[in-house]
Structure formats: C-alpha cells, structure tokens
Short mmCIF file of the C-alpha atoms (twelve columns), coordinates in Angstrom:
data_MODEL
# 
_entry.id   MODEL 
# 
loop_
_atom_site.group_PDB 
_atom_site.id 
_atom_site.type_symbol 
_atom_site.label_atom_id 
_atom_site.label_alt_id 
_atom_site.label_comp_id 
_atom_site.label_asym_id 
_atom_site.label_seq_id 
_atom_site.Cartn_x 
_atom_site.Cartn_y 
_atom_site.Cartn_z 
_atom_site.pdbx_PDB_model_num 
ATOM 1   C CA . MET A 1   30.174 255.373 73.658 1 
ATOM 2   C CA . ALA A 2   30.238 253.904 77.050 1 
ATOM 3   C CA . ARG A 3   32.322 251.283 74.979 1 
ATOM 4   C CA . LEU A 4   35.231 253.277 73.997 1 
ATOM 5   C CA . TYR A 5   35.913 254.054 77.540 1 
ATOM 6   C CA . ILE A 6   35.351 250.483 78.660 1 
ATOM 7   C CA . LEU A 7   37.842 249.641 76.321 1 
ATOM 8   C CA . LEU A 8   40.421 252.358 76.831 1 
ATOM 9   C CA . PHE A 9   39.693 251.685 80.861 1 
ATOM 10  C CA . LEU A 10  40.797 247.897 80.350 1 
ATOM 11  C CA . VAL A 11  44.291 249.387 78.225 1 
ATOM 12  C CA . GLN A 12  45.246 251.090 81.295 1 
ATOM 13  C CA . VAL A 13  44.377 248.601 83.781 1 
ATOM 14  C CA . VAL A 14  46.385 246.084 81.355 1 
ATOM 15  C CA . LEU A 15  49.289 248.383 81.107 1 
ATOM 16  C CA . ALA A 16  49.170 249.412 85.218 1 
ATOM 17  C CA . VAL A 17  49.415 245.350 85.891 1 
ATOM 18  C CA . CYS A 18  52.428 244.685 83.269 1 
ATOM 19  C CA . ALA A 19  54.130 248.110 84.492 1 
ATOM 20  C CA . LEU A 20  53.891 246.799 88.399 1 
ATOM 21  C CA . ILE A 21  54.885 243.200 86.925 1 
ATOM 22  C CA . SER A 22  58.360 244.740 85.501 1 
ATOM 23  C CA . CYS A 23  59.056 246.690 88.658 1 
ATOM 24  C CA . LEU A 24  58.668 244.225 91.298 1 
ATOM 25  C CA . SER A 25  60.025 241.587 88.980 1 
ATOM 26  C CA . ALA A 26  62.787 244.157 87.768 1 
ATOM 27  C CA . GLU A 27  66.602 243.804 89.928 1 
ATOM 28  C CA . GLU A 28  67.571 246.874 91.769 1 
ATOM 29  C CA . ASP A 29  70.174 248.477 89.886 1 
ATOM 30  C CA . GLY A 30  67.847 248.763 87.068 1 
ATOM 31  C CA . ILE A 31  65.611 250.490 88.471 1 
ATOM 32  C CA . ARG A 32  66.614 254.049 87.718 1 
ATOM 33  C CA . HIS A 33  65.587 257.818 89.630 1 
ATOM 34  C CA . LEU A 34  63.621 256.328 92.287 1 
ATOM 35  C CA . PRO A 35  63.063 253.584 94.746 1 
ATOM 36  C CA . ARG A 36  61.310 250.431 93.761 1 
ATOM 37  C CA . ILE A 37  58.779 251.454 96.397 1 
ATOM 38  C CA . ALA A 38  58.009 255.226 95.282 1 
ATOM 39  C CA . TRP A 39  57.340 253.915 91.451 1 
ATOM 40  C CA . LEU A 40  54.958 250.961 93.102 1 
ATOM 41  C CA . LEU A 41  53.128 253.781 95.071 1 
ATOM 42  C CA . ILE A 42  53.163 255.954 91.447 1 
ATOM 43  C CA . ILE A 43  51.947 253.201 89.420 1 
ATOM 44  C CA . LEU A 44  49.129 251.894 91.755 1 
ATOM 45  C CA . PHE A 45  47.485 255.858 92.750 1 
ATOM 46  C CA . PHE A 46  48.419 257.261 88.920 1 
ATOM 47  C CA . PRO A 47  47.719 253.861 86.916 1 
ATOM 48  C CA . LEU A 48  48.423 255.570 83.466 1 
ATOM 49  C CA . VAL A 49  50.867 258.292 83.891 1 
ATOM 50  C CA . GLY A 50  52.715 256.124 86.883 1 
ATOM 51  C CA . SER A 51  52.999 253.226 83.871 1 
ATOM 52  C CA . ILE A 52  53.972 255.008 80.906 1 
ATOM 53  C CA . ALA A 53  56.715 257.029 83.635 1 
ATOM 54  C CA . TRP A 54  57.817 253.532 84.809 1 
ATOM 55  C CA . PHE A 55  58.475 252.663 81.696 1 
ATOM 56  C CA . VAL A 56  60.026 255.529 79.811 1 
ATOM 57  C CA . ALA A 57  61.870 256.776 83.137 1 
ATOM 58  C CA . GLY A 58  61.846 254.076 85.715 1 
ATOM 59  C CA . ARG A 59  63.794 250.927 84.094 1 
ATOM 60  C CA . GLU A 60  66.588 250.764 83.023 1 
ATOM 61  C CA . ARG A 61  66.692 250.440 79.160 1 
ATOM 62  C CA . LYS A 62  68.603 247.069 78.137 1 
ATOM 63  C CA . ALA A 63  71.293 247.491 75.367 1 
ATOM 64  C CA . VAL A 64  69.820 245.446 71.887 1 
ATOM 65  C CA . GLY A 65  71.706 245.239 68.983 1 
ATOM 66  C CA . GLY A 66  75.369 244.361 68.593 1 
ATOM 67  C CA . SER A 67  77.502 245.824 71.887 1 
ATOM 68  C CA . THR A 68  78.370 244.260 74.265 1 
ATOM 69  C CA . SER A 69  79.234 245.790 77.709 1 
ATOM 70  C CA . TRP A 70  81.843 243.533 78.863 1 
ATOM 71  C CA . ALA A 71  85.733 243.799 78.768 1 
ATOM 72  C CA . PRO A 72  87.657 241.128 76.985 1 
ATOM 73  C CA . GLY A 73  89.035 240.210 80.699 1 
ATOM 74  C CA . ALA A 74  85.712 240.086 82.411 1 
ATOM 75  C CA . ARG A 75  84.822 237.210 84.715 1 
ATOM 76  C CA . PRO A 76  82.983 234.723 82.677 1 
ATOM 77  C CA . ALA A 77  79.602 235.128 84.755 1 
ATOM 78  C CA . GLU A 78  79.348 238.513 83.596 1 
ATOM 79  C CA . ARG A 79  79.610 237.938 79.737 1 
ATOM 80  C CA . PRO A 80  76.028 237.341 78.050 1 
ATOM 81  C CA . ARG A 81  75.065 233.785 76.938 1 
ATOM 82  C CA . PRO A 82  74.582 233.471 73.460 1 
ATOM 83  C CA . LEU A 83  71.258 233.569 72.710 1 
ATOM 84  C CA . ALA A 84  69.956 230.608 70.868 1 
ATOM 85  C CA . PRO A 85  71.662 226.978 71.190 1 
ATOM 86  C CA . ASP A 86  72.839 226.859 67.694 1 
ATOM 87  C CA . ASP A 87  75.597 230.257 68.741 1 
ATOM 88  C CA . ASP A 88  76.913 228.311 71.314 1 
ATOM 89  C CA . PRO A 89  80.462 226.245 70.456 1 
ATOM 90  C CA . GLU A 90  80.135 224.462 73.442 1 
ATOM 91  C CA . PHE A 91  76.258 223.052 72.848 1 
ATOM 92  C CA . LEU A 92  77.716 222.302 69.145 1 
ATOM 93  C CA . ARG A 93  80.896 220.223 70.060 1 
ATOM 94  C CA . THR A 94  78.895 218.701 72.643 1 
ATOM 95  C CA . ILE A 95  75.666 217.437 70.378 1 
ATOM 96  C CA . GLU A 96  78.952 216.310 67.990 1 
ATOM 97  C CA . GLU A 97  80.635 213.943 70.117 1 
ATOM 98  C CA . ARG A 98  77.135 212.893 71.566 1 
ATOM 99  C CA . SER A 99  76.036 212.035 67.897 1 
ATOM 100 C CA . ARG A 100 79.822 210.290 67.138 1 
ATOM 101 C CA . ARG A 101 79.298 207.911 70.038 1 
ATOM 102 C CA . GLU A 102 76.161 207.393 68.614 1 
ATOM 103 C CA . ASP A 103 76.747 206.231 65.533 1 
ATOM 104 C CA . GLN A 104 79.937 203.683 66.902 1 
ATOM 105 C CA . GLU A 105 77.391 202.304 69.124 1 
ATOM 106 C CA . LEU A 106 74.857 201.455 65.902 1 
ATOM 107 C CA . PHE A 107 77.748 200.675 64.191 1 
ATOM 108 C CA . ARG A 108 79.036 197.954 66.815 1 
ATOM 109 C CA . ARG A 109 75.460 196.725 66.995 1 
ATOM 110 C CA . TRP A 110 75.274 196.495 63.388 1 
ATOM 111 C CA . GLU A 111 78.974 194.310 63.187 1 
ATOM 112 C CA . GLU A 112 77.498 192.234 65.927 1 
ATOM 113 C CA . ASP A 113 74.200 191.530 64.559 1 
ATOM 114 C CA . LEU A 114 76.241 190.547 61.212 1 
ATOM 115 C CA . ARG A 115 78.253 188.478 62.700 1 
ATOM 116 C CA . LYS A 116 75.075 186.542 63.973 1 
ATOM 117 C CA . ARG A 117 73.334 186.716 61.276 1 
ATOM 118 C CA . GLU A 118 76.139 184.584 59.462 1 
ATOM 119 C CA . ASP A 119 76.922 182.712 62.070 1 
ATOM 120 C CA . ASP A 120 73.652 181.054 62.248 1 
ATOM 121 C CA . LEU A 121 73.690 180.873 58.578 1 
ATOM 122 C CA . ARG A 122 76.693 178.547 58.563 1 
ATOM 123 C CA . LYS A 123 74.893 176.572 61.331 1 
ATOM 124 C CA . ARG A 124 71.930 175.868 59.169 1 
ATOM 125 C CA . GLU A 125 74.027 175.157 56.430 1 
ATOM 126 C CA . GLY A 126 76.334 172.760 58.033 1 
ATOM 127 C CA . GLU A 127 79.247 174.936 57.962 1 
ATOM 128 C CA . PRO A 128 81.137 174.659 61.428 1 
ATOM 129 C CA . PRO A 129 81.035 178.825 62.734 1 
ATOM 130 C CA . ARG A 130 83.914 181.251 61.062 1 
ATOM 131 C CA . GLU A 131 87.209 180.501 63.830 1 
ATOM 132 C CA . GLU A 132 89.243 183.559 62.357 1 
ATOM 133 C CA . PRO A 133 89.667 186.705 64.800 1 
ATOM 134 C CA . ARG A 134 86.962 189.444 64.068 1 
ATOM 135 C CA . PRO A 135 88.688 193.407 64.809 1 
ATOM 136 C CA . GLU A 136 86.661 194.981 67.243 1 
ATOM 137 C CA . VAL A 137 85.941 198.772 66.410 1 
# 
C-alpha cells in the first residue's frame, strides 16, 4: 500500500512540475481566466487540483487539425509556418537550386578531368595536344 502512495505522490509532483513549466512558458495572451501569478499560486498550494485546473481551464487550447486562424490578407508574421521542411515550397525550391548548381559544378569538373586525361594520353603517345576550341558549359 505504501508503494501505491509513493507512486501517486510522484505522479502528483510530475504533474505539478509540468503545469508550472507550462504556466511559466505560456504567453500572456495564452492564459485564460486568471493572471499568471494566480495560476502559479494555485498550482503551488494545491498541486493536484491546481495542475488539473491549469490544463483544463487556464491555458488557451491550440487548434488541432486543418483549420487556420489567418485571413488571406494577413501579414506574413501572423501566418503559420509549415510543420515540416518538405511542406515548405521555399525550402524545396532552395534544395532544387542547390542540387542544380552542384550538378553543374560536378559536370564541369568531370569535363575538365576528362580533357586533362585526354591531353595526358596524347602526350604519352607522342601526339600533339588537341588545338580546337572546347565549348564551355
């Protein structure tokens, strides 16, 4: 029976710590019904009831799902950012541009290396190096 009381006490302490962290890190407009200091005192003096009250009534609930709270004409700072980088078209565009530049650079180095090897092979065989102009890519 004592183990059960210890377990319940630990759950209460963890819940109170989570509520305190949540209350302290919440923005001012995300706190409902009472000021922050009142919520902190309730959580500290009544850990179990205060923590549950904070999570149920004290903090602003975040909208979950596809609903957005911004209008099409809203400022960009108010618009929500994509959740993952692969959902952000700007990020995907930069990846594509970087990949294209890296491919061009790799192709340029490959052609340069190929020309150098051809010239080295011609020198070893005693032929003069090729004198025709080479197109740049």
